[in-house]
Coordinates of C-alpha atoms in Angstrom, one line a residue:
Chain A
X488 CA -36.7 -2.3 27.8
X489 CA -36.2 1.3 28.8
X490 CA -37.6 3.8 26.3
X491 CA -35.1 6.5 25.4
X492 CA -37.3 9.1 23.4
X493 CA -40.9 9.2 23.5
X494 CA -43.3 11.4 21.3
X495 CA -46.8 11.6 22.6
X496 CA -49.0 13.2 20.1
X497 CA -46.4 15.7 19.1
X498 CA -47.2 18.5 16.7
X499 CA -45.1 21.3 15.6
X500 CA -46.8 24.0 13.4
X501 CA -45.3 26.8 11.6
X502 CA -46.9 30.2 10.4
X503 CA -50.1 31.8 11.4
X504 CA -52.6 29.6 13.5
X505 CA -55.2 30.3 10.9
X506 CA -53.2 28.3 8.3
X507 CA -50.5 26.6 9.9
X508 CA -47.8 24.6 8.1
X509 CA -47.9 21.3 9.8
X510 CA -44.3 20.3 9.7
X511 CA -45.0 17.6 12.4
X512 CA -48.5 16.6 12.9
X513 CA -49.5 14.3 15.8
X514 CA -46.7 12.1 15.8
X515 CA -46.5 9.1 18.3
X516 CA -42.9 7.5 18.5
X517 CA -41.2 5.5 21.0
X518 CA -37.3 4.7 20.5
X519 CA -35.8 2.0 22.6
X520 CA -32.7 2.6 24.4
X521 CA -29.5 1.4 22.8
X522 CA -31.4 1.4 19.4
X523 CA -30.0 2.6 16.0
X524 CA -33.1 4.6 15.0
X525 CA -33.4 6.1 11.6
X526 CA -36.0 8.9 10.4
X527 CA -36.4 8.4 6.9
X528 CA -38.5 10.6 4.4
X529 CA -38.2 13.0 1.6
X530 CA -37.3 16.7 2.3
X531 CA -40.2 18.6 4.1
X532 CA -41.7 15.4 5.4
X533 CA -41.1 16.5 9.1
X534 CA -38.0 14.1 9.9
X535 CA -35.7 17.1 10.6
X536 CA -38.0 18.9 12.7
X537 CA -38.6 15.8 14.8
X538 CA -34.8 15.5 15.4
X539 CA -34.8 19.4 16.3
X540 CA -37.7 18.7 18.7
X541 CA -35.6 16.1 20.5
X542 CA -32.5 18.4 20.7
X543 CA -34.8 21.3 21.9
X544 CA -34.2 23.7 19.0
X545 CA -37.9 23.5 18.3
X546 CA -40.7 23.3 20.8
X547 CA -43.7 21.3 20.2
X548 CA -47.0 23.3 19.4
X549 CA -48.9 20.3 20.9
X550 CA -48.1 17.1 22.7
X551 CA -45.3 15.8 24.9
X552 CA -41.7 14.8 24.3
X553 CA -39.9 12.6 27.0
X554 CA -36.3 11.7 27.2
X555 CA -35.9 8.6 29.4
X556 CA -39.2 9.2 30.9
X557 CA -38.7 12.8 31.8
X558 CA -40.9 15.4 30.0
X559 CA -38.4 17.9 28.3
X560 CA -41.0 19.8 26.3
X561 CA -40.0 22.9 28.4
X562 CA -36.3 22.2 28.9
X563 CA -33.8 24.4 26.8
X564 CA -31.4 22.4 24.4
X565 CA -28.4 22.9 26.8
X566 CA -30.1 21.3 29.7
X567 CA -31.0 18.2 27.8
X568 CA -28.6 15.2 27.9
X569 CA -28.6 14.7 24.2
X570 CA -26.0 15.9 21.6
X571 CA -26.2 16.5 18.0
X572 CA -23.9 16.0 14.9
X573 CA -25.2 18.7 12.6
X574 CA -25.5 18.4 8.8
X575 CA -23.0 20.9 8.2
X576 CA -20.9 19.8 11.2
X577 CA -21.1 23.4 12.8
X578 CA -17.4 23.1 13.9
X579 CA -16.1 26.4 15.7
X580 CA -13.8 27.8 13.0
X581 CA -11.7 29.8 15.5
X582 CA -10.9 26.8 17.8
X583 CA -8.7 23.9 17.1
X584 CA -9.9 20.3 16.8
X585 CA -9.0 19.6 20.4
X586 CA -10.8 22.6 21.6
X587 CA -13.8 22.0 19.5
X588 CA -14.0 18.3 20.9
X589 CA -13.4 19.6 24.5
X590 CA -16.0 22.4 24.2
X591 CA -18.9 20.6 25.9
X592 CA -16.6 19.8 28.9
X593 CA -15.3 23.3 28.9
X594 CA -18.7 25.0 29.3
X595 CA -19.5 22.6 32.1
X596 CA -16.4 23.8 34.0
X597 CA -14.1 20.9 33.6
X598 CA -10.3 21.8 33.9
X599 CA -8.0 22.1 31.0
X600 CA -5.8 19.1 31.7
X601 CA -8.6 16.9 32.3
X602 CA -10.8 17.9 29.5
X603 CA -8.0 17.8 27.0
X604 CA -7.3 14.1 28.0
X605 CA -10.8 13.4 27.4
X606 CA -10.8 15.0 24.0
X607 CA -7.8 13.2 22.9
X608 CA -9.3 9.9 24.0
X609 CA -12.2 10.8 21.8
X610 CA -10.2 12.0 19.0
X611 CA -8.5 8.6 19.1
X612 CA -11.8 6.9 19.0
X613 CA -12.3 8.3 15.7
X614 CA -8.9 7.8 14.3
X615 CA -7.7 11.6 14.6
X616 CA -5.1 11.3 17.4
X617 CA -2.9 13.5 15.1
X618 CA -5.0 16.3 14.3
X619 CA -5.8 17.9 17.7
X620 CA -4.0 21.1 17.0
X621 CA -5.4 21.7 13.4
X622 CA -8.1 24.2 12.5
X623 CA -11.4 22.6 11.3
X624 CA -10.7 24.5 8.0
X625 CA -7.6 22.2 7.5
X626 CA -9.5 19.1 7.4
X627 CA -11.2 17.2 4.8
X628 CA -15.0 16.4 4.8
X629 CA -14.8 13.0 6.4
X630 CA -12.3 14.1 8.9
X631 CA -14.7 17.1 10.0
X632 CA -17.7 14.6 10.2
X633 CA -15.4 12.5 12.7
X634 CA -14.5 15.7 14.8
X635 CA -18.3 16.6 14.9
X636 CA -18.9 13.0 16.2
X637 CA -16.1 13.2 18.7
X638 CA -17.5 16.6 20.0
X639 CA -20.9 15.1 20.4
X640 CA -19.8 11.8 22.0
X641 CA -17.3 13.3 24.5
X642 CA -20.2 14.6 26.7
X643 CA -21.4 11.0 27.0
X644 CA -24.9 11.9 25.8
X645 CA -27.7 9.3 26.5
X646 CA -29.0 9.9 22.9
X647 CA -26.9 11.0 19.9
X648 CA -28.9 12.9 17.0
X649 CA -27.4 12.8 13.7
X650 CA -28.8 15.1 11.0
X651 CA -28.2 13.5 7.6
X652 CA -24.7 12.8 8.9
X653 CA -23.3 11.1 5.7
X654 CA -24.9 13.4 3.2
X655 CA -22.0 15.6 2.5
X656 CA -19.4 12.7 2.0
X657 CA -18.7 10.9 -1.3
X658 CA -19.9 7.5 -2.0
X659 CA -16.8 5.7 -0.7
X660 CA -16.4 7.6 2.3
X661 CA -20.0 7.1 3.0
X662 CA -19.9 3.4 3.1
X663 CA -16.9 3.3 5.2
X664 CA -18.3 5.9 7.6
X665 CA -21.8 3.7 7.8
X666 CA -19.8 0.7 8.9
X667 CA -17.9 2.9 11.4
X668 CA -21.0 4.5 13.1
X669 CA -22.6 1.2 13.2
X670 CA -19.6 -0.3 15.0
X671 CA -19.3 2.7 17.3
X672 CA -22.9 2.7 18.2
X673 CA -22.8 -1.1 19.2
X674 CA -19.4 -0.4 21.3
X675 CA -20.7 2.6 23.0
X676 CA -24.4 1.1 23.6
X677 CA -25.7 4.9 23.1
X678 CA -29.1 5.4 21.4
X679 CA -28.4 6.9 18.0
X680 CA -31.2 8.6 16.1
X681 CA -30.5 9.6 12.6
X682 CA -32.2 11.5 10.0
X683 CA -31.7 10.7 6.3
X684 CA -33.5 10.7 2.8
X685 CA -31.5 8.2 1.7
X686 CA -33.4 4.7 2.0
X687 CA -30.2 2.6 1.3
X688 CA -28.6 4.3 4.2
X689 CA -31.6 3.8 6.6
X690 CA -32.0 0.2 5.7
X691 CA -28.5 -0.8 6.1
X692 CA -27.7 1.1 9.2
X693 CA -30.6 1.3 11.3
X694 CA -32.3 -1.5 13.4
X695 CA -35.6 0.1 13.3
X696 CA -36.8 3.0 11.3
X697 CA -39.6 5.5 11.0
X698 CA -40.8 6.4 7.4
X699 CA -42.1 10.2 7.4
X700 CA -44.5 11.7 5.0
X701 CA -46.2 15.0 5.3
X702 CA -45.4 15.5 9.0
X703 CA -46.7 12.0 9.9
X704 CA -45.2 8.8 10.3
X705 CA -46.3 6.5 7.5
X706 CA -44.8 3.2 9.1
X707 CA -42.5 2.3 11.8
X708 CA -40.8 -0.9 12.2
X709 CA -37.5 -2.8 11.6
X710 CA -35.9 -2.4 8.1
X711 CA -36.9 -5.9 6.9
X712 CA -40.5 -5.2 7.8
X713 CA -40.6 -1.9 6.1
X714 CA -39.0 -3.0 3.1
X715 CA -40.9 -6.2 2.6
X716 CA -44.3 -5.2 4.0
X717 CA -45.0 -1.6 3.3
X718 CA -48.3 -0.3 4.7
X719 CA -48.9 2.3 2.2
X720 CA -48.3 3.3 -1.3
X721 CA -46.1 6.0 -0.2
X722 CA -43.8 3.6 1.7
X723 CA -43.7 1.2 -0.8
X724 CA -42.5 3.6 -3.5
X725 CA -40.2 5.7 -1.3
X726 CA -38.4 2.7 0.4
X727 CA -36.6 0.7 -2.3
X728 CA -38.9 2.1 -5.2
X729 CA -41.3 -1.0 -5.4
X730 CA -43.9 -1.3 -7.9
X731 CA -47.3 -0.1 -6.7
X732 CA -50.1 -2.1 -8.2
X733 CA -53.4 -0.5 -8.3
X734 CA -56.4 -2.7 -7.0
X735 CA -57.8 -3.7 -10.4
X736 CA -54.2 -5.2 -11.4
X737 CA -53.9 -7.0 -7.9
X738 CA -57.1 -8.8 -8.5
X739 CA -56.1 -9.6 -12.1
X740 CA -53.1 -11.2 -10.6
X741 CA -55.1 -13.3 -8.2
X742 CA -55.2 -11.0 -5.2
X743 CA -58.0 -9.1 -3.5
X744 CA -59.0 -5.9 -4.8
X745 CA -56.5 -3.7 -3.0
X746 CA -53.4 -1.8 -3.5
X747 CA -50.4 -4.0 -3.5
X748 CA -46.6 -3.8 -3.9
X749 CA -44.2 -6.0 -5.7
X750 CA -40.5 -5.7 -5.5
X751 CA -38.7 -5.1 -8.8
X752 CA -36.1 -7.8 -7.7
X753 CA -38.8 -10.5 -7.3
X754 CA -39.8 -10.4 -10.9
X755 CA -38.3 -12.7 -13.6
X756 CA -38.7 -13.2 -17.3
X757 CA -41.2 -16.1 -17.6
X758 CA -43.1 -17.1 -20.5
X759 CA -45.9 -18.4 -18.4
X760 CA -45.9 -15.5 -16.0
X761 CA -49.1 -13.6 -15.2
X762 CA -47.7 -10.0 -15.7
X763 CA -47.7 -9.3 -19.5
X764 CA -46.6 -5.9 -20.9
X765 CA -44.6 -3.9 -23.2
X766 CA -40.9 -2.9 -22.5
X767 CA -40.5 0.8 -22.5
X768 CA -37.1 1.2 -21.3
X769 CA -33.9 -0.6 -20.2
X770 CA -31.2 0.7 -17.9
X771 CA -28.0 -0.7 -16.8
X772 CA -27.1 -0.7 -13.4
X773 CA -23.7 -2.6 -13.4
X774 CA -24.7 -5.9 -11.5
X775 CA -28.1 -5.9 -13.0
X776 CA -30.4 -4.3 -15.7
X777 CA -33.6 -2.7 -14.9
X778 CA -36.4 -3.1 -17.2
X779 CA -39.4 -1.0 -17.3
X780 CA -42.6 -2.3 -18.6
X781 CA -46.1 -1.0 -19.2
X782 CA -48.9 -3.3 -18.1
X783 CA -52.2 -1.6 -18.8
X784 CA -52.0 1.8 -17.1
X785 CA -49.5 1.0 -14.7
X786 CA -45.5 1.2 -14.9
X787 CA -43.9 -1.9 -13.8
X788 CA -40.0 -2.1 -13.0
X789 CA -38.1 -5.3 -12.9
X790 CA -34.4 -5.9 -11.8
X791 CA -33.0 -8.7 -13.9
X792 CA -29.5 -10.0 -12.9
X793 CA -26.8 -9.4 -15.4
X794 CA -26.0 -12.3 -17.9
X795 CA -29.8 -13.2 -18.9
X796 CA -30.8 -12.6 -22.4
X797 CA -32.5 -9.2 -22.5
X798 CA -35.7 -8.2 -24.3
X799 CA -35.8 -5.6 -26.9
X800 CA -37.7 -2.0 -26.0
X801 CA -41.1 -2.3 -27.6
X802 CA -41.5 -6.1 -27.4
X803 CA -44.1 -7.9 -25.6
X804 CA -42.9 -10.0 -22.5
X805 CA -44.1 -11.8 -19.6
X806 CA -43.0 -11.5 -16.1
X807 CA -43.3 -14.3 -13.2
X808 CA -43.1 -14.1 -9.4
X809 CA -43.6 -16.1 -6.4
X810 CA -47.0 -15.8 -4.9
X811 CA -45.5 -14.5 -1.5
X812 CA -43.9 -11.8 -3.3
X813 CA -47.0 -10.0 -3.7
X814 CA -47.6 -7.8 -0.6
X815 CA -51.3 -6.4 -0.1
X816 CA -51.1 -3.2 1.6
X817 CA -53.7 -1.9 4.4
X818 CA -54.3 1.4 2.8
X819 CA -57.5 1.5 0.8
Chain B
X1124 CA -14.4 26.6 -49.0
X1125 CA -16.0 29.1 -47.0
X1126 CA -14.6 30.2 -43.6
X1127 CA -16.2 28.3 -40.7
X1128 CA -16.0 31.2 -38.5
X1129 CA -17.4 34.7 -39.8
X1130 CA -14.7 37.5 -40.1
X1131 CA -13.6 38.9 -36.8
X1132 CA -13.9 42.4 -35.5
X1133 CA -11.4 44.3 -33.5
X1134 CA -13.6 43.9 -30.5
X1135 CA -13.7 40.1 -31.0
X1136 CA -9.9 39.9 -31.4
X1137 CA -9.4 41.8 -28.1
X1138 CA -11.7 39.6 -26.3
X1139 CA -9.9 36.4 -27.7
X1140 CA -6.5 38.1 -26.6
X1141 CA -7.8 38.6 -23.0
X1142 CA -9.2 35.1 -23.0
X1143 CA -6.0 33.6 -24.0
X1144 CA -3.9 36.0 -21.4
X1145 CA -6.4 36.6 -18.5
X1146 CA -3.6 38.4 -16.6
X1147 CA -3.2 41.2 -19.1
X1148 CA -6.9 42.3 -18.5
X1149 CA -6.3 42.0 -14.8
X1150 CA -3.3 44.1 -15.2
X1151 CA -5.1 46.4 -17.4
X1152 CA -8.0 46.9 -15.1
X1153 CA -6.1 47.0 -11.7
X1154 CA -3.2 49.5 -12.7
X1155 CA -5.1 53.0 -12.7
X1156 CA -6.7 52.3 -8.9
X1157 CA -3.3 51.0 -7.9
X1158 CA -1.5 54.0 -9.2
X1159 CA -3.9 56.2 -7.5
X1160 CA -3.4 54.2 -4.2
X1161 CA 0.3 54.1 -4.5
X1162 CA 1.1 57.7 -5.6
X1163 CA -1.5 59.7 -4.5
X1164 CA -2.6 57.8 -1.2
X1165 CA 0.4 56.3 0.1
X1166 CA 2.9 58.8 -1.6
X1167 CA 1.4 61.7 0.2
X1168 CA 1.5 59.7 3.5
X1169 CA 5.2 59.2 3.0
X1170 CA 5.7 62.7 2.4
X1171 CA 3.9 63.6 5.6
X1172 CA 6.2 61.0 7.4
X1173 CA 9.4 62.6 5.9
X1174 CA 8.1 66.2 6.9
X1175 CA 8.0 65.0 10.6
X1176 CA 11.7 64.4 10.6
X1177 CA 12.3 67.9 9.4
X1178 CA 12.4 70.8 11.8
X1179 CA 11.5 74.6 12.1
X1180 CA 13.9 77.2 12.4
X1181 CA 13.0 79.0 15.9
X1182 CA 14.0 82.4 14.5
X1183 CA 13.1 82.7 11.0
X1184 CA 10.1 80.0 11.2
X1185 CA 11.3 78.4 7.9
X1186 CA 11.3 74.6 7.5
X1187 CA 14.8 73.2 7.7
X1188 CA 14.7 70.2 5.3
X1189 CA 17.4 68.3 7.3
X1190 CA 16.8 64.9 8.9
X1191 CA 16.5 65.5 12.8
X1192 CA 14.6 63.9 15.5
X1193 CA 14.1 67.5 17.3
X1194 CA 10.4 67.7 16.3
X1195 CA 9.7 64.3 17.9
X1196 CA 11.5 65.5 21.2
X1197 CA 9.0 68.5 21.0
X1198 CA 6.1 66.1 20.6
X1199 CA 6.9 64.5 23.8
X1200 CA 6.8 67.9 25.9
X1201 CA 4.2 67.8 28.6
X1202 CA 1.6 70.1 26.8
X1203 CA 1.8 67.8 23.7
X1204 CA 1.8 64.7 25.5
X1205 CA -1.4 65.9 27.2
X1206 CA -2.9 66.3 24.0
X1207 CA -2.0 62.9 22.7
X1208 CA -3.1 61.3 25.9
X1209 CA -6.6 63.2 26.1
X1210 CA -7.0 62.3 22.4
X1211 CA -6.4 58.6 22.8
X1212 CA -8.5 58.4 26.1
X1213 CA -11.5 60.2 24.1
X1214 CA -10.9 57.9 21.4
X1215 CA -10.8 54.8 23.5
X1216 CA -13.9 55.7 25.5
X1217 CA -16.0 56.6 22.2
X1218 CA -14.9 53.2 20.7
X1219 CA -15.8 51.2 23.6
X1220 CA -19.2 52.8 24.1
X1221 CA -19.8 52.5 20.4
X1222 CA -19.1 48.8 20.5
X1223 CA -21.6 48.2 23.5
X1224 CA -24.3 50.3 21.9
X1225 CA -23.9 49.0 18.3
X1226 CA -23.5 45.3 19.2
X1227 CA -27.4 44.5 20.2
X1228 CA -28.5 46.9 17.2
X1229 CA -26.2 44.9 14.7
X1230 CA -26.9 41.6 16.4
X1231 CA -30.7 42.2 15.9
X1232 CA -30.2 43.4 12.4
X1233 CA -28.1 40.3 11.6
X1234 CA -30.1 37.5 13.2
X1235 CA -33.7 38.7 13.4
X1236 CA -34.5 41.4 10.9
X1237 CA -36.1 40.3 7.6
X1238 CA -37.2 42.2 4.5
X1239 CA -39.1 45.4 5.6
X1240 CA -37.4 45.7 9.0
X1241 CA -34.1 45.0 7.7
X1242 CA -34.5 47.9 4.9
X1243 CA -35.8 50.1 8.1
X1244 CA -32.6 49.0 9.8
X1245 CA -30.4 50.1 7.0
X1246 CA -32.2 53.3 6.6
X1247 CA -32.1 53.9 10.1
X1248 CA -28.4 53.6 10.4
X1249 CA -27.4 55.5 7.3
X1250 CA -29.9 58.2 7.5
X1251 CA -27.7 60.4 9.9
X1252 CA -25.0 60.0 7.4
X1253 CA -26.8 61.8 4.5
X1254 CA -27.1 65.1 6.6
X1255 CA -24.2 67.5 6.9
X1256 CA -21.8 66.6 9.7
X1257 CA -21.7 70.4 10.8
X1258 CA -25.3 70.6 11.3
X1259 CA -25.5 67.6 13.4
X1260 CA -22.7 68.8 15.7
X1261 CA -24.3 72.3 16.1
X1262 CA -27.8 70.7 16.8
X1263 CA -26.0 68.5 19.5
X1264 CA -24.5 71.7 20.9
X1265 CA -28.1 73.1 21.2
X1266 CA -29.5 69.9 22.8
X1267 CA -26.7 69.7 25.3
X1268 CA -26.6 73.4 26.1
X1269 CA -27.4 74.7 29.6
X1270 CA -30.8 76.1 28.0
X1271 CA -31.2 73.1 25.9
X1272 CA -33.6 70.3 25.9
X1273 CA -31.5 67.9 28.1
X1274 CA -31.6 70.5 30.9
X1275 CA -35.2 71.0 30.3
X1276 CA -36.1 67.6 30.2
X1277 CA -33.7 66.8 33.4
X1278 CA -35.7 69.6 35.1
X1279 CA -39.1 68.5 34.0
X1280 CA -38.7 65.0 35.2
X1281 CA -37.1 66.3 38.4
X1282 CA -33.8 64.8 37.7
X1283 CA -32.0 68.0 37.5
X1284 CA -29.9 67.0 40.5
X1285 CA -28.9 63.9 38.7
X1286 CA -27.7 66.0 35.8
X1287 CA -25.9 68.4 38.1
X1288 CA -24.1 65.5 39.9
X1289 CA -22.8 64.0 36.7
X1290 CA -21.6 67.7 35.5
X1291 CA -19.9 67.9 39.0
X1292 CA -17.8 65.1 38.3
X1293 CA -14.0 65.9 38.3
X1294 CA -12.3 66.3 34.9
X1295 CA -15.1 64.9 32.6
X1296 CA -17.9 67.3 34.0
X1297 CA -18.1 71.2 33.5
X1298 CA -20.3 73.9 33.4
X1299 CA -22.8 72.4 31.1
X1300 CA -23.0 69.1 29.0
X1301 CA -22.1 71.1 25.7
X1302 CA -18.8 72.4 27.6
X1303 CA -17.7 69.1 29.0
X1304 CA -15.9 66.0 27.8
X1305 CA -19.1 64.0 28.7
X1306 CA -20.9 66.2 26.0
X1307 CA -18.1 65.7 23.6
X1308 CA -18.2 61.9 24.3
X1309 CA -21.9 61.8 23.5
X1310 CA -21.6 63.6 20.4
X1311 CA -18.6 61.4 19.1
X1312 CA -20.6 58.3 19.8
X1313 CA -23.5 59.7 17.8
X1314 CA -21.6 60.7 15.0
X1315 CA -19.6 57.5 14.5
X1316 CA -22.1 54.9 15.6
X1317 CA -22.9 54.0 12.1
X1318 CA -19.3 53.0 11.2
X1319 CA -19.5 50.5 14.1
X1320 CA -22.6 49.0 13.3
X1321 CA -22.4 48.1 9.7
X1322 CA -19.0 46.2 9.9
X1323 CA -20.4 44.4 13.2
X1324 CA -23.7 43.6 11.5
X1325 CA -21.8 42.3 8.4
X1326 CA -19.5 40.0 10.5
X1327 CA -22.4 38.6 12.7
X1328 CA -24.4 37.8 9.7
X1329 CA -21.7 35.4 8.5
X1330 CA -22.1 33.4 11.8
X1331 CA -24.0 30.5 11.0
X1332 CA -27.2 29.6 13.2
X1333 CA -26.1 26.0 13.5
X1334 CA -23.0 27.2 15.3
X1335 CA -25.2 28.8 18.0
X1336 CA -27.2 25.6 18.0
X1337 CA -24.2 23.6 18.2
X1338 CA -22.9 25.5 21.3
X1339 CA -26.2 25.1 23.1
X1340 CA -26.5 21.5 22.1
X1341 CA -23.1 21.1 23.8
X1342 CA -24.4 22.5 27.1
X1343 CA -23.5 26.2 26.8
X1344 CA -25.8 28.8 28.2
X1345 CA -26.5 31.9 26.2
X1346 CA -23.8 34.0 28.1
X1347 CA -21.1 31.2 27.4
X1348 CA -22.2 31.0 23.7
X1349 CA -22.0 34.8 23.5
X1350 CA -18.5 34.7 25.1
X1351 CA -16.8 31.7 23.3
X1352 CA -18.6 31.6 19.7
X1353 CA -20.4 34.8 18.8
X1354 CA -17.9 37.3 20.0
X1355 CA -14.8 35.5 18.7
X1356 CA -16.5 35.2 15.4
X1357 CA -17.8 38.7 15.2
X1358 CA -14.4 40.0 16.3
X1359 CA -13.2 40.9 12.8
X1360 CA -16.1 43.3 12.5
X1361 CA -15.6 44.4 15.8
X1362 CA -12.1 45.4 15.2
X1363 CA -13.0 47.1 11.8
X1364 CA -15.7 49.0 13.4
X1365 CA -13.2 50.1 16.2
X1366 CA -10.6 51.0 13.6
X1367 CA -13.3 53.4 12.2
X1368 CA -14.4 55.1 15.4
X1369 CA -11.0 55.2 17.0
X1370 CA -9.1 56.8 14.0
X1371 CA -12.1 59.0 13.3
X1372 CA -12.1 60.3 16.7
X1373 CA -8.5 60.8 16.9
X1374 CA -8.2 62.9 13.7
X1375 CA -11.5 65.0 14.2
X1376 CA -10.7 68.7 14.9
X1377 CA -14.3 70.0 14.6
X1378 CA -16.3 68.3 17.4
X1379 CA -13.6 69.2 20.0
X1380 CA -13.8 73.0 18.9
X1381 CA -17.5 73.3 19.1
X1382 CA -18.3 70.8 22.0
X1383 CA -16.2 70.8 25.1
X1384 CA -14.1 73.0 27.2
X1385 CA -11.9 74.0 24.2
X1386 CA -8.8 72.0 25.4
X1387 CA -6.8 70.8 22.5
X1388 CA -7.0 67.5 20.4
X1389 CA -4.6 66.0 18.2
X1390 CA -6.8 67.2 15.1
X1391 CA -7.0 70.6 16.6
X1392 CA -3.3 70.7 17.3
X1393 CA -2.5 69.6 13.6
X1394 CA -5.0 72.1 12.3
X1395 CA -3.5 75.0 14.2
X1396 CA 0.2 74.0 13.7
X1397 CA 0.0 73.9 10.1
X1398 CA -2.3 76.9 9.6
X1399 CA -1.7 79.9 12.0
X1400 CA 1.6 78.5 13.7
X1401 CA 3.0 77.5 10.4
X1402 CA 5.1 74.5 12.0
X1403 CA 4.3 71.8 9.3
X1404 CA 7.0 69.4 10.8
X1405 CA 5.4 69.3 14.2
X1406 CA 1.9 69.0 12.7
X1407 CA 3.2 66.0 10.7
X1408 CA 4.7 64.5 13.9
X1409 CA 1.4 64.7 15.3
X1410 CA -0.5 63.2 12.4
X1411 CA 2.1 60.2 13.0
X1412 CA 0.7 59.4 16.3
X1413 CA -2.7 57.9 15.3
X1414 CA -0.9 56.0 12.6
X1415 CA 1.5 54.5 15.2
X1416 CA -1.3 53.9 17.8
X1417 CA -3.4 52.3 15.0
X1418 CA -0.6 50.0 14.3
X1419 CA 0.2 49.0 17.8
X1420 CA -3.7 48.3 18.4
X1421 CA -3.9 46.0 15.4
X1422 CA -0.9 44.2 16.3
X1423 CA -2.2 43.7 19.8
X1424 CA -5.6 42.6 18.5
X1425 CA -4.0 40.1 16.1
X1426 CA -1.9 38.7 18.8
X1427 CA -5.0 38.4 21.1
X1428 CA -6.5 36.2 18.2
X1429 CA -9.0 38.8 16.9
X1430 CA -8.6 37.6 13.3
X1431 CA -8.4 33.7 13.9
X1432 CA -12.1 33.7 12.5
X1433 CA -11.4 35.2 9.2

């Protein structure tokens, strides 16, 4: 399989060389052609800088970036065959929607009739056929997002970059757009790389993802892999708020003396269970309840389906789980 | 039963009244400035406009308060038309040059200057405004004079021939820089430049960086981004600045008196007509010209889409 984007020991430092801020710190990464790739991490973890390194708005301090095998480390943004959907959409307010979408074609010198035809085609693809002559200011957030998408896609990029594409939308719209983006990507077969801090979004949309922490990739893999088998405490906690068990607790549960993760949804109330603790809090989640437990020094959360009898806060309970649910992490 | 709320003072009752009727407060706050604007500002302008439709009795020199277009007919006489054309040309050239000089400065200040440098920028732009206008103009007269520093520097660097060649140009040239249109033009650009820089900088500051990145991302070169994104978005500021430089140049009557070859400009004509000549109607008609030109200019700018980004 062809590699669409490749990072070879890429670093991006800001500030003085004596005390640099290492936004991206020695990242190796390879994104396959046609992938729907997510860069997931908290703010300041380096994921957005990585995206900007691909688009060319940042230059690497060290290392090489290749797009389809070509080293683009010294190529300015306008000569890279990638396009970006910006977080704030960055639509041009003085142009109407059609001119916005046709902008990339216009600067390449395509004639008016041809570029408008293509722009209208793209607008139809994102279900905005009737909005060509409106100004961006007259559109809703979701519509602007679609225009930004059409404006990027009309250039037929080989890689589409999306910076927190759904961050500004409300929940309902976000879910609809998730499905739509997914369908669009499968239909066009373009490599999509998107940045998000929302683990649900990354898990549900991506076919592979990289979890960033402190400028480094903490783990890279399929969503199933990353969710079920986190490599570090950070990944376990950040992706799906897993319970992180200290080595001593792991051993008391029958594992080796190593850090382990235990998914909240794999726990159930079981009088014979091996985890014993005091209920500290109960939280209603709609379809389920979250029960917080103090086990020794550790805080353990369990997600219990609705309809079960609930323990009282302050009471002692026991929780059980399948032996396979306990995931031992590599990290010492 | 004791009162839940303490007894209220007059101030409290007023606050409550304004809270219930916010429009009342607005009306109270806005009426005095509106009266000033409406009566003193626009009222005197209308009085001026009316004066231009009066005429002067050729024998007695008394203003005849009857509606007539005679004064405007006088305005269209060749010698008066030349004054108008001369003034418009100068104002246009000054505005264009100010825009070209101001843009890079405003762009730097808006996009790159931070903290201390930004403060230095504001100080640098505003400082000349703090000293007397007359002092600056006379200082420029000395700088541009035949015995001045420009001539001296040109001779010292053996570019005196170039200066002579510039001064030998027809119409705009002259005996020395201080007695030529070129000199007047330089002084105008110097004096009005801050009025161009500041609105430009304000409008450039409102152009988000992502807009420029989006343009580059879509394949535009820097020149294309400048032409299709930066300039249209900065246009309201450029227009605002050009209104200042254009109308200030058109109305000025001191610089053309001190610098240049003493040919008349609109401001000078108004000054002489209402003073020595006592022809207030013609002076008023002259004063209407810049207003009409500005209205035409703004209409054209609007039609060209200069305000689309507002």
